[in-house]
Amino acid sequence: MALYFLTLLLLPLASALNNGVAITPSMGWNPYNAFLCDTTEAQYKTAADKLISLGLSTLGYKYVNLDCGWQGKTRNSTGGFTWDNTTIPSGIPALSSYIHDLGLKFGVYSDGGVYACDFVGGTAHYLGSLGHEASDASTFASWGADYLKYDNCYAVNSTDFVDDNPPISVRLLLPLPAHYTTMRDALAATNRPIVFSICEWGVQDPARWPASAVGNSNDIGPPASWDNLFRIINQLVPIAQFAESGAWNDLDMLEVGNTGLSLTEQQTHFTFWAAAKSPLIISTDLSNVSTEALDILKNPRIIALNQDALGKSISFKRRYTNDHDVWAGPLADGSIVAVIINWQSSSRSLTFNLADAGFISATATDLITGAYTAAVPAHGSLVLKLSGGITAPTQKFTYYNAAASSNTLAGGANLRVVNSTVTVVGFVGNGGTLTINNVDGGSDGTKTLSIDYINGDYVFSNTACSNCRNAFIRVNGGSTIQAQMPISAQSWDILFSGYLVSLSGFKPGRNNTITISNPDAFAPDFYRIGVSV
């Protein structure tokens, strides 16, 4: 499957910030999911010590990053950045030295706004860096910062805590948000290699921005939940291809070791983040972490996926709605990694179809256990390294344009012109239906449909179908199949091509119909439907 721009404008794609850092996704620790904005100097030092004593640093977890709450609330007499003397009594330079002396790297947190984010509704008024980028970048560099997590609160003015709906600058051909580009340039001017981790929440489609780590999801927690994972996984579908050395899709910090997810769900979470090339930033209390959580965090085979030299994320291949997902991507040694997620809330034997990863045969190794198994627990996953594969032949389809005059639009479904060459059918659902007529059934039986659609209905909190829309599809008035279709972009002008779903009930000849509806909500906008031949 693929994503295509339907706009007629020539648009810039993401490029990595070439500053010599984040060559592979960053690994380390941040306190937020465990301690929110209340982390003390002693807790930072304990976390640094634990990265060493628990053997995490030797596996690549090198960064110890500050988060909100360390900052002062007023600048010093020369306008310089200050810290809270109660929270960090020894001072930031001393804390940085402590961390560096352990052989680790030190990360700072700030905000591209008047004030920084907090966990008390914007009332803390910690210092932000807006308007002080050059001096703050110089200060952070002088403290020995190796990493800057840069948040997005109060970025508009001193009264608006969060702007949930800013313009998506790239596709509107507007300048990139100045509160990020100004700090990017200020960091470059320090001549110190500092990872620039944009905590933008995904609201302006930052996967297309130049940066050495790019935030593309809203907070995973706290508290953690399986629904949060589903929302974030859907949000990755249209942007997985943008991950590259120096520019990674940041799916948010890890919840491994925290409450809210079962151990199996934590394993799935960690595995998916690793294979998607997200930074692996532990965010639990390492002084009280369980052996089971450590086993997940320390799995060398899964870490190797994350740090693979090729730097290619897994991408969405197929969804069997309410059953399982298949994602896959290439590795530097020529093999393919396939991640299969069990969406069901029960343990079961799960069958993985090699064709969903593009093969008819391959040698498979399970990277979680080191040995293949098809028994998958509730919300568990299979992670298979596929080598020596024989490529499956490309499946062929006969395509039917949704906007064709021979089709039937009813109940409010209507045409929507995307540009001079592309028209889709929208308002399918809530009574609106689209029926594709005169479909060739070939030999009767089950066919695979390949659906091209647009779905820009993105969200940053959980809904009935977070970052997806449901379509209900039936052939010749027969049984209805639900298709849970992820967003295609954060706008309504980018097409997702090749969502696959199998339906039975086709009859020989050209008198078949395919009807799409949704009784309770809107489905995506449909461009064309392919029927396997």
Coordinates of C-alpha atoms in Angstrom, one line a residue:
M1 CA 0.0 0.0 0.0
A2 CA 1.0 3.6 -0.5
L3 CA 0.2 7.2 0.2
Y4 CA -0.2 9.7 -2.6
F5 CA -0.5 13.5 -2.5
L6 CA -3.6 14.5 -4.4
T7 CA -2.8 18.3 -4.3
L8 CA -1.4 19.9 -7.3
L9 CA 1.1 21.9 -5.3
L10 CA 4.8 20.7 -5.1
L11 CA 5.3 20.1 -1.4
P12 CA 8.5 19.7 0.6
L13 CA 9.0 16.4 2.4
A14 CA 10.8 15.8 5.6
S15 CA 14.6 15.9 5.7
A16 CA 16.8 15.1 8.6
L17 CA 18.6 17.7 10.5
N18 CA 22.2 16.9 9.6
N19 CA 23.9 17.7 12.9
G20 CA 25.6 14.3 13.5
V21 CA 23.3 13.1 16.2
A22 CA 20.3 10.7 16.3
I23 CA 21.9 8.6 13.6
T24 CA 19.8 5.8 15.2
P25 CA 16.8 6.5 17.5
S26 CA 17.8 7.9 20.9
M27 CA 17.6 5.7 23.9
G28 CA 17.4 6.8 27.5
W29 CA 15.3 7.8 30.5
N30 CA 12.8 10.7 31.2
P31 CA 10.8 11.0 34.4
Y32 CA 7.4 12.3 33.1
N33 CA 5.3 9.2 33.0
A34 CA 6.4 8.2 36.5
F35 CA 6.8 11.6 38.3
L36 CA 5.0 14.2 36.0
C37 CA 6.6 17.6 36.7
D38 CA 7.7 16.8 40.3
T39 CA 11.0 15.1 39.7
T40 CA 13.8 16.0 42.1
E41 CA 17.5 16.1 41.7
A42 CA 17.8 13.0 43.8
Q43 CA 15.4 11.1 41.5
Y44 CA 17.4 12.2 38.4
K45 CA 20.6 11.0 40.0
T46 CA 19.0 7.7 41.1
A47 CA 17.8 7.1 37.5
A48 CA 21.3 7.7 36.1
D49 CA 22.8 5.3 38.7
K50 CA 20.2 2.7 37.8
L51 CA 20.8 2.9 34.1
I52 CA 24.4 1.8 35.0
S53 CA 23.7 -0.8 37.7
L54 CA 20.8 -2.4 35.9
G55 CA 22.8 -2.9 32.8
L56 CA 20.6 -0.6 30.7
S57 CA 23.4 1.8 29.6
T58 CA 25.4 -1.0 28.0
L59 CA 22.4 -1.8 25.8
G60 CA 22.2 1.8 24.5
Y61 CA 20.1 3.7 27.1
K62 CA 22.4 6.7 27.4
Y63 CA 20.3 9.8 27.8
V64 CA 19.1 11.1 31.2
N65 CA 16.6 13.8 30.2
L66 CA 15.0 16.5 32.3
D67 CA 11.3 17.2 32.0
C68 CA 9.0 19.9 33.2
G69 CA 9.4 21.3 36.7
W70 CA 13.1 21.8 36.9
Q71 CA 12.9 25.4 35.6
G72 CA 12.7 28.6 37.5
K73 CA 9.8 31.0 37.0
T74 CA 11.9 34.2 36.5
R75 CA 15.0 34.9 34.6
N76 CA 18.2 36.2 36.2
S77 CA 19.4 39.8 36.0
T78 CA 21.0 39.3 32.6
G79 CA 17.9 37.5 31.2
G80 CA 19.4 34.0 31.5
F81 CA 17.6 30.8 32.1
T82 CA 17.3 29.7 35.8
W83 CA 16.5 26.5 37.6
D84 CA 14.3 25.8 40.7
N85 CA 16.8 25.8 43.6
T86 CA 14.4 23.6 45.7
T87 CA 14.0 21.0 43.0
I88 CA 17.7 21.1 41.8
P89 CA 19.6 22.3 44.8
S90 CA 23.1 21.5 43.4
G91 CA 22.3 23.3 40.2
I92 CA 22.0 22.1 36.6
P93 CA 25.7 22.3 35.8
A94 CA 26.5 20.0 38.7
L95 CA 23.7 17.6 37.8
S96 CA 25.0 17.5 34.2
S97 CA 28.5 16.8 35.4
Y98 CA 27.2 14.0 37.6
I99 CA 25.5 12.3 34.7
H100 CA 28.4 12.8 32.3
D101 CA 30.8 11.4 34.9
L102 CA 28.8 8.2 34.7
G103 CA 29.5 8.0 31.0
L104 CA 25.9 9.0 30.2
K105 CA 24.4 11.9 28.2
F106 CA 22.5 14.8 29.7
G107 CA 19.2 16.1 28.3
V108 CA 17.4 19.4 29.0
Y109 CA 13.7 20.2 28.7
S110 CA 12.3 23.6 27.6
D111 CA 9.3 25.0 25.6
G112 CA 8.9 27.0 22.5
G113 CA 6.4 29.2 24.3
V114 CA 6.2 32.1 26.7
Y115 CA 5.8 29.5 29.5
A116 CA 6.4 25.8 29.6
C117 CA 3.9 22.9 29.9
D118 CA 3.0 21.7 33.3
F119 CA 0.5 19.2 34.9
V120 CA -1.6 21.8 36.6
G121 CA -3.6 23.3 33.7
G122 CA -1.0 25.9 32.7
T123 CA -0.8 27.7 36.0
A124 CA 2.8 26.8 37.0
H125 CA 4.3 29.3 34.6
Y126 CA 7.7 27.7 34.3
L127 CA 10.1 29.5 32.0
G128 CA 9.7 29.0 28.3
S129 CA 12.3 29.9 25.6
L130 CA 10.2 31.9 23.2
G131 CA 12.1 35.1 22.4
H132 CA 15.2 33.9 24.2
E133 CA 16.2 31.0 21.8
A134 CA 19.8 32.2 21.1
S135 CA 20.7 32.8 24.8
D136 CA 18.9 29.7 26.1
A137 CA 20.6 27.5 23.5
S138 CA 23.9 28.9 24.5
T139 CA 23.1 28.3 28.1
F140 CA 22.0 24.8 27.6
A141 CA 25.2 24.1 25.6
S142 CA 27.3 25.6 28.3
W143 CA 25.7 23.2 30.8
G144 CA 26.7 20.3 28.6
A145 CA 23.3 19.5 27.2
D146 CA 23.3 16.6 24.6
Y147 CA 19.5 16.6 24.0
L148 CA 16.7 19.1 24.1
K149 CA 13.1 18.1 24.4
Y150 CA 11.2 21.2 23.2
D151 CA 7.5 21.4 24.1
N152 CA 4.7 23.4 22.6
C153 CA 2.7 25.1 25.3
Y154 CA 2.0 28.9 25.3
A155 CA 3.4 29.0 21.8
V156 CA 0.9 31.6 20.6
N157 CA 0.8 34.0 23.5
S158 CA 1.0 34.2 27.3
T159 CA -2.7 33.3 27.9
D160 CA -3.4 30.3 25.6
F161 CA -2.0 27.2 27.4
V162 CA -2.5 24.8 24.4
D163 CA -3.4 25.6 20.8
D164 CA -5.0 22.4 19.6
N165 CA -5.8 23.5 16.0
P166 CA -2.9 25.5 14.5
P167 CA -2.5 25.6 10.7
I168 CA -0.6 22.7 9.1
S169 CA 2.2 24.8 7.7
V170 CA 3.8 22.5 5.3
R171 CA 0.8 21.8 3.1
L172 CA -0.3 25.4 3.2
L173 CA 3.1 26.4 2.0
L174 CA 3.5 28.7 5.1
P175 CA 6.8 29.0 6.9
L176 CA 7.5 26.3 9.4
P177 CA 6.6 27.3 13.0
A178 CA 9.1 29.9 14.0
H179 CA 9.2 28.8 17.6
Y180 CA 10.8 25.5 16.4
T181 CA 13.0 26.7 13.5
T182 CA 14.4 29.6 15.6
M183 CA 15.5 27.1 18.3
R184 CA 16.8 24.7 15.7
D185 CA 19.1 27.4 14.3
A186 CA 20.1 28.6 17.8
L187 CA 21.2 25.1 18.7
A188 CA 23.2 24.8 15.5
A189 CA 24.9 28.1 16.3
T190 CA 26.3 26.6 19.5
N191 CA 28.4 24.1 17.6
R192 CA 27.6 21.5 20.2
P193 CA 25.9 18.3 18.9
I194 CA 22.5 18.4 20.6
V195 CA 19.5 16.1 19.7
F196 CA 16.6 18.4 18.9
S197 CA 13.5 16.5 20.1
I198 CA 10.3 18.3 19.0
C199 CA 7.5 17.6 21.5
E200 CA 4.9 19.1 19.1
W201 CA 2.1 16.6 19.8
G202 CA 1.6 16.0 16.1
V203 CA -0.8 18.9 15.7
Q204 CA 0.9 20.4 12.7
D205 CA 2.0 17.2 10.9
P206 CA 5.6 17.5 12.0
A207 CA 6.7 14.3 10.2
R208 CA 7.5 16.6 7.3
W209 CA 9.7 19.0 9.2
P210 CA 13.5 18.9 9.4
A211 CA 14.6 17.8 12.9
S212 CA 16.7 15.1 14.5
A213 CA 13.7 13.7 16.5
V214 CA 10.1 14.5 15.6
G215 CA 7.1 14.2 17.9
N216 CA 4.1 12.8 16.1
S217 CA 1.8 11.6 18.8
N218 CA -0.1 13.1 21.7
D219 CA 0.8 11.9 25.2
I220 CA 0.7 8.2 25.7
G221 CA 0.0 8.8 29.3
P222 CA -0.2 9.0 32.2
P223 CA -2.2 6.9 32.7
A224 CA -1.3 4.3 30.2
S225 CA -4.0 2.3 28.4
W226 CA -4.4 -0.1 25.5
D227 CA -6.7 2.4 23.8
N228 CA -3.8 4.9 23.8
L229 CA -1.7 2.4 21.9
F230 CA -4.4 1.8 19.3
R231 CA -4.7 5.5 18.7
I232 CA -1.0 6.1 18.3
I233 CA -0.6 3.0 16.1
N234 CA -3.3 4.4 13.8
Q235 CA -1.6 7.8 13.7
L236 CA 1.6 6.3 12.5
V237 CA 0.0 4.7 9.4
P238 CA 0.4 7.7 7.0
I239 CA 3.9 8.8 8.2
A240 CA 5.9 5.7 8.8
Q241 CA 7.8 6.2 5.6
F242 CA 9.3 9.5 6.8
A243 CA 11.5 7.9 9.5
E244 CA 15.2 8.1 8.6
S245 CA 18.5 8.6 10.2
G246 CA 18.4 12.0 11.9
A247 CA 14.6 12.3 11.8
W248 CA 12.5 9.7 13.7
N249 CA 8.8 9.5 14.4
D250 CA 8.6 9.9 18.2
L251 CA 5.6 7.8 19.4
D252 CA 6.1 9.2 23.0
M253 CA 7.9 7.8 25.9
L254 CA 7.7 4.2 27.1
E255 CA 5.1 3.0 29.6
V256 CA 6.9 -0.3 30.3
G257 CA 7.1 -0.7 34.1
N258 CA 4.0 1.5 34.8
T259 CA 0.4 0.6 35.7
G260 CA -2.3 0.6 33.1
L261 CA -0.9 -2.1 30.7
S262 CA -0.6 -5.8 31.3
L263 CA 2.9 -7.2 30.8
T264 CA 1.8 -8.6 27.5
E265 CA 0.6 -5.2 26.4
Q266 CA 3.9 -3.7 27.6
Q267 CA 5.7 -6.2 25.4
T268 CA 3.6 -5.3 22.4
H269 CA 4.1 -1.6 23.1
F270 CA 7.9 -1.9 23.4
T271 CA 8.1 -4.1 20.3
F272 CA 6.0 -1.8 18.1
W273 CA 7.9 1.3 19.2
A274 CA 11.2 -0.4 18.5
A275 CA 10.3 -1.7 15.1
A276 CA 8.8 1.7 14.2
K277 CA 12.1 3.3 15.0
S278 CA 10.7 5.5 17.7
P279 CA 13.1 6.8 20.3
L280 CA 13.1 4.4 23.2
I281 CA 12.9 6.6 26.3
I282 CA 12.1 4.7 29.5
S283 CA 9.7 6.6 31.7
T284 CA 9.2 4.5 34.8
D285 CA 10.7 4.6 38.4
L286 CA 13.9 2.6 37.9
S287 CA 14.4 2.3 41.6
N288 CA 11.2 0.1 41.8
V289 CA 11.1 -1.6 38.4
S290 CA 10.0 -5.2 38.1
T291 CA 12.2 -8.0 36.8
E292 CA 9.5 -8.6 34.1
A293 CA 9.6 -5.0 32.9
L294 CA 13.4 -5.1 32.8
D295 CA 13.3 -8.2 30.7
I296 CA 11.2 -6.4 28.2
L297 CA 13.4 -3.3 28.1
K298 CA 16.6 -5.3 27.9
N299 CA 15.6 -7.7 25.0
P300 CA 18.7 -7.4 22.7
R301 CA 16.8 -8.7 19.7
I302 CA 14.1 -6.1 19.9
I303 CA 16.6 -3.3 20.7
A304 CA 18.5 -4.4 17.6
L305 CA 15.4 -3.7 15.5
N306 CA 15.3 -0.2 16.8
Q307 CA 19.0 0.5 16.2
D308 CA 19.2 -1.3 12.8
A309 CA 21.6 0.5 10.5
L310 CA 19.1 0.7 7.6
G311 CA 16.9 2.9 9.7
K312 CA 13.6 1.9 8.0
S313 CA 10.4 1.8 10.0
I314 CA 7.9 -1.0 9.7
S315 CA 4.8 0.1 7.7
F316 CA 1.2 -0.9 7.8
K317 CA 0.4 -3.9 5.6
R318 CA -3.0 -5.3 6.5
R319 CA -5.7 -5.0 9.2
Y320 CA -8.0 -7.9 9.9
T321 CA -10.5 -5.7 11.8
N322 CA -10.9 -6.6 15.5
D323 CA -8.6 -9.5 14.9
H324 CA -5.0 -8.6 14.1
D325 CA -2.7 -6.1 12.3
V326 CA 0.3 -6.9 10.1
W327 CA 3.2 -4.4 9.9
A328 CA 6.5 -5.1 8.2
G329 CA 9.7 -3.4 7.2
P330 CA 13.2 -4.1 5.9
L331 CA 16.4 -4.6 7.9
A332 CA 20.1 -3.9 7.0
D333 CA 20.9 -7.6 6.5
G334 CA 18.3 -8.0 3.8
S335 CA 15.7 -9.7 6.0
I336 CA 12.2 -8.4 6.8
V337 CA 10.7 -7.9 10.3
A338 CA 7.0 -8.6 10.6
V339 CA 5.0 -7.4 13.6
I340 CA 1.6 -9.0 14.1
I341 CA -0.6 -7.5 16.8
N342 CA -3.4 -9.5 18.4
W343 CA -6.3 -7.0 18.9
Q344 CA -8.4 -9.6 20.6
S345 CA -8.8 -9.7 24.4
S346 CA -8.1 -13.4 24.7
S347 CA -5.2 -15.8 24.1
R348 CA -5.4 -17.8 20.9
S349 CA -3.6 -19.4 18.1
L350 CA -3.0 -16.7 15.5
T351 CA -2.3 -17.5 11.9
F352 CA 0.1 -15.2 10.0
N353 CA -0.3 -15.1 6.3
L354 CA 3.1 -14.7 4.7
A355 CA 1.6 -13.0 1.7
D356 CA 0.7 -10.0 3.9
A357 CA 4.4 -9.4 4.2
G358 CA 5.0 -10.0 0.5
F359 CA 6.2 -13.6 0.6
I360 CA 5.0 -17.1 -0.3
S361 CA 7.7 -18.7 1.8
A362 CA 10.4 -17.6 4.2
T363 CA 12.5 -18.7 7.2
A364 CA 11.0 -17.2 10.4
T365 CA 12.5 -16.5 13.8
D366 CA 10.5 -15.1 16.7
L367 CA 12.5 -12.2 18.1
I368 CA 10.7 -12.1 21.4
T369 CA 11.4 -15.7 22.5
G370 CA 14.0 -16.6 20.0
A371 CA 11.9 -19.5 18.8
Y372 CA 8.8 -19.5 16.6
T373 CA 5.4 -19.8 18.3
A374 CA 1.8 -19.1 17.0
A375 CA 0.2 -19.0 20.4
V376 CA -0.4 -15.3 21.1
P377 CA -1.8 -14.0 24.4
A378 CA -4.5 -11.3 24.7
H379 CA -3.2 -8.0 23.1
G380 CA 0.1 -9.8 22.4
S381 CA 2.3 -9.8 19.3
L382 CA 4.4 -12.0 17.1
V383 CA 7.7 -10.4 16.0
L384 CA 9.1 -12.5 13.1
K385 CA 12.4 -12.0 11.3
L386 CA 11.8 -13.3 7.8
S387 CA 14.9 -14.3 5.8
G388 CA 15.5 -16.3 2.6
G389 CA 12.0 -15.3 1.4
I390 CA 10.5 -16.1 -1.9
T391 CA 8.5 -13.0 -3.1
A392 CA 4.8 -13.4 -3.6
P393 CA 3.5 -12.4 -7.1
T394 CA 1.9 -9.0 -7.2
Q395 CA -1.8 -9.2 -6.7
K396 CA -3.8 -7.8 -9.6
F397 CA -7.0 -5.8 -9.3
T398 CA -9.7 -4.4 -11.5
Y399 CA -10.5 -0.9 -10.3
Y400 CA -13.9 0.9 -10.1
N401 CA -13.9 4.6 -9.4
A402 CA -16.3 5.5 -6.6
A403 CA -17.4 8.7 -8.4
A404 CA -18.4 6.9 -11.6
S405 CA -21.8 7.8 -12.9
S406 CA -22.8 4.1 -13.0
N407 CA -22.7 3.9 -9.2
T408 CA -25.5 4.7 -6.7
L409 CA -25.1 7.4 -4.0
A410 CA -27.9 7.5 -1.5
G411 CA -28.9 9.0 1.8
G412 CA -26.6 12.0 1.7
A413 CA -23.5 10.4 0.1
N414 CA -22.1 12.9 -2.3
L415 CA -19.2 13.8 -4.6
R416 CA -16.3 15.9 -3.3
V417 CA -13.8 17.4 -5.8
V418 CA -10.2 17.1 -4.4
N419 CA -8.6 18.7 -7.4
S420 CA -9.0 18.9 -11.2
T421 CA -8.3 15.2 -11.7
V422 CA -9.5 13.5 -8.5
T423 CA -13.1 13.3 -7.2
V424 CA -14.1 11.1 -4.2
V425 CA -17.4 10.1 -2.6
G426 CA -17.9 11.5 0.8
F427 CA -20.6 11.6 3.5
V428 CA -20.8 7.8 3.4
G429 CA -22.3 6.8 6.7
N430 CA -25.0 8.3 9.0
G431 CA -27.5 7.1 6.4
G432 CA -25.3 7.8 3.4
T433 CA -24.4 4.8 1.2
L434 CA -22.1 4.2 -1.8
T435 CA -22.9 1.2 -4.1
I436 CA -20.4 0.2 -6.7
N437 CA -22.5 -1.3 -9.6
N438 CA -21.6 -3.6 -12.5
V439 CA -18.7 -5.3 -10.7
D440 CA -17.1 -8.3 -12.5
G441 CA -17.2 -11.3 -10.1
G442 CA -15.0 -13.4 -12.3
S443 CA -15.3 -16.9 -10.8
D444 CA -17.7 -16.8 -7.9
G445 CA -16.6 -16.8 -4.2
T446 CA -14.3 -14.7 -2.1
K447 CA -12.4 -11.7 -3.5
T448 CA -9.8 -9.4 -2.0
L449 CA -10.8 -5.7 -2.2
S450 CA -8.1 -3.0 -2.5
I451 CA -9.6 0.3 -1.3
D452 CA -8.1 3.8 -2.0
Y453 CA -9.6 6.4 0.4
I454 CA -9.0 9.6 2.2
N455 CA -9.5 9.9 6.0
G456 CA -8.3 13.1 7.7
D457 CA -10.3 12.6 10.8
Y458 CA -7.3 12.7 13.3
V459 CA -7.7 13.0 17.0
F460 CA -5.4 13.3 20.0
S461 CA -7.7 11.7 22.6
N462 CA -9.4 8.3 22.5
T463 CA -12.7 7.9 20.7
A464 CA -14.8 4.9 19.5
C465 CA -12.4 4.7 16.5
S466 CA -9.3 6.7 17.4
N467 CA -7.5 8.0 14.3
C468 CA -9.6 5.7 12.2
R469 CA -13.1 5.4 10.6
N470 CA -15.2 2.3 10.2
A471 CA -16.7 1.2 6.9
F472 CA -19.2 -1.6 6.7
I473 CA -19.0 -3.4 3.3
R474 CA -21.2 -6.1 1.8
V475 CA -21.4 -7.8 -1.6
N476 CA -24.7 -8.4 -3.3
G477 CA -26.6 -7.6 -0.2
G478 CA -24.9 -10.4 1.8
S479 CA -23.1 -10.4 5.1
T480 CA -21.5 -7.1 6.2
I481 CA -17.8 -7.0 7.0
Q482 CA -16.4 -4.2 9.2
A483 CA -13.2 -2.4 7.9
Q484 CA -11.5 -0.2 10.5
M485 CA -9.6 2.2 8.3
P486 CA -6.8 4.4 9.8
I487 CA -6.2 8.0 8.9
S488 CA -4.5 8.7 5.6
A489 CA -3.1 12.0 6.7
Q490 CA -3.9 15.0 8.9
S491 CA -5.8 16.6 6.1
W492 CA -8.4 15.6 3.5
D493 CA -6.2 15.8 0.4
I494 CA -3.9 12.8 0.8
L495 CA -4.9 9.3 -0.4
F496 CA -4.2 6.0 1.3
S497 CA -3.9 3.3 -1.4
G498 CA -4.3 -0.4 -0.9
Y499 CA -6.4 -1.1 2.2
L500 CA -7.1 -4.8 1.8
V501 CA -10.2 -6.6 2.9
S502 CA -11.6 -10.0 1.8
L503 CA -15.3 -10.5 1.1
S504 CA -17.4 -13.4 0.0
G505 CA -20.6 -13.6 -2.0
F506 CA -19.3 -12.7 -5.5
K507 CA -21.2 -14.3 -8.4
P508 CA -20.0 -14.9 -12.0
G509 CA -20.6 -12.1 -14.4
R510 CA -20.7 -8.3 -14.2
N511 CA -23.8 -7.8 -12.2
N512 CA -22.2 -7.7 -8.7
T513 CA -22.6 -4.8 -6.3
I514 CA -20.4 -3.6 -3.4
T515 CA -22.2 -1.4 -0.9
I516 CA -20.4 0.7 1.7
S517 CA -22.1 2.2 4.7
N518 CA -21.8 3.1 8.4
P519 CA -25.0 3.3 10.5
D520 CA -23.6 5.4 13.3
A521 CA -20.8 7.5 12.0
F522 CA -19.1 8.6 8.8
A523 CA -16.8 6.3 6.8
P524 CA -13.7 7.6 4.9
D525 CA -14.1 9.3 1.5
F526 CA -13.7 6.8 -1.2
Y527 CA -11.6 7.2 -4.4
R528 CA -11.7 3.7 -6.0
I529 CA -12.3 0.0 -5.1
G530 CA -10.1 -2.7 -6.6
V531 CA -11.4 -6.3 -7.0
S532 CA -8.9 -9.1 -7.2
V533 CA -8.7 -10.9 -10.5

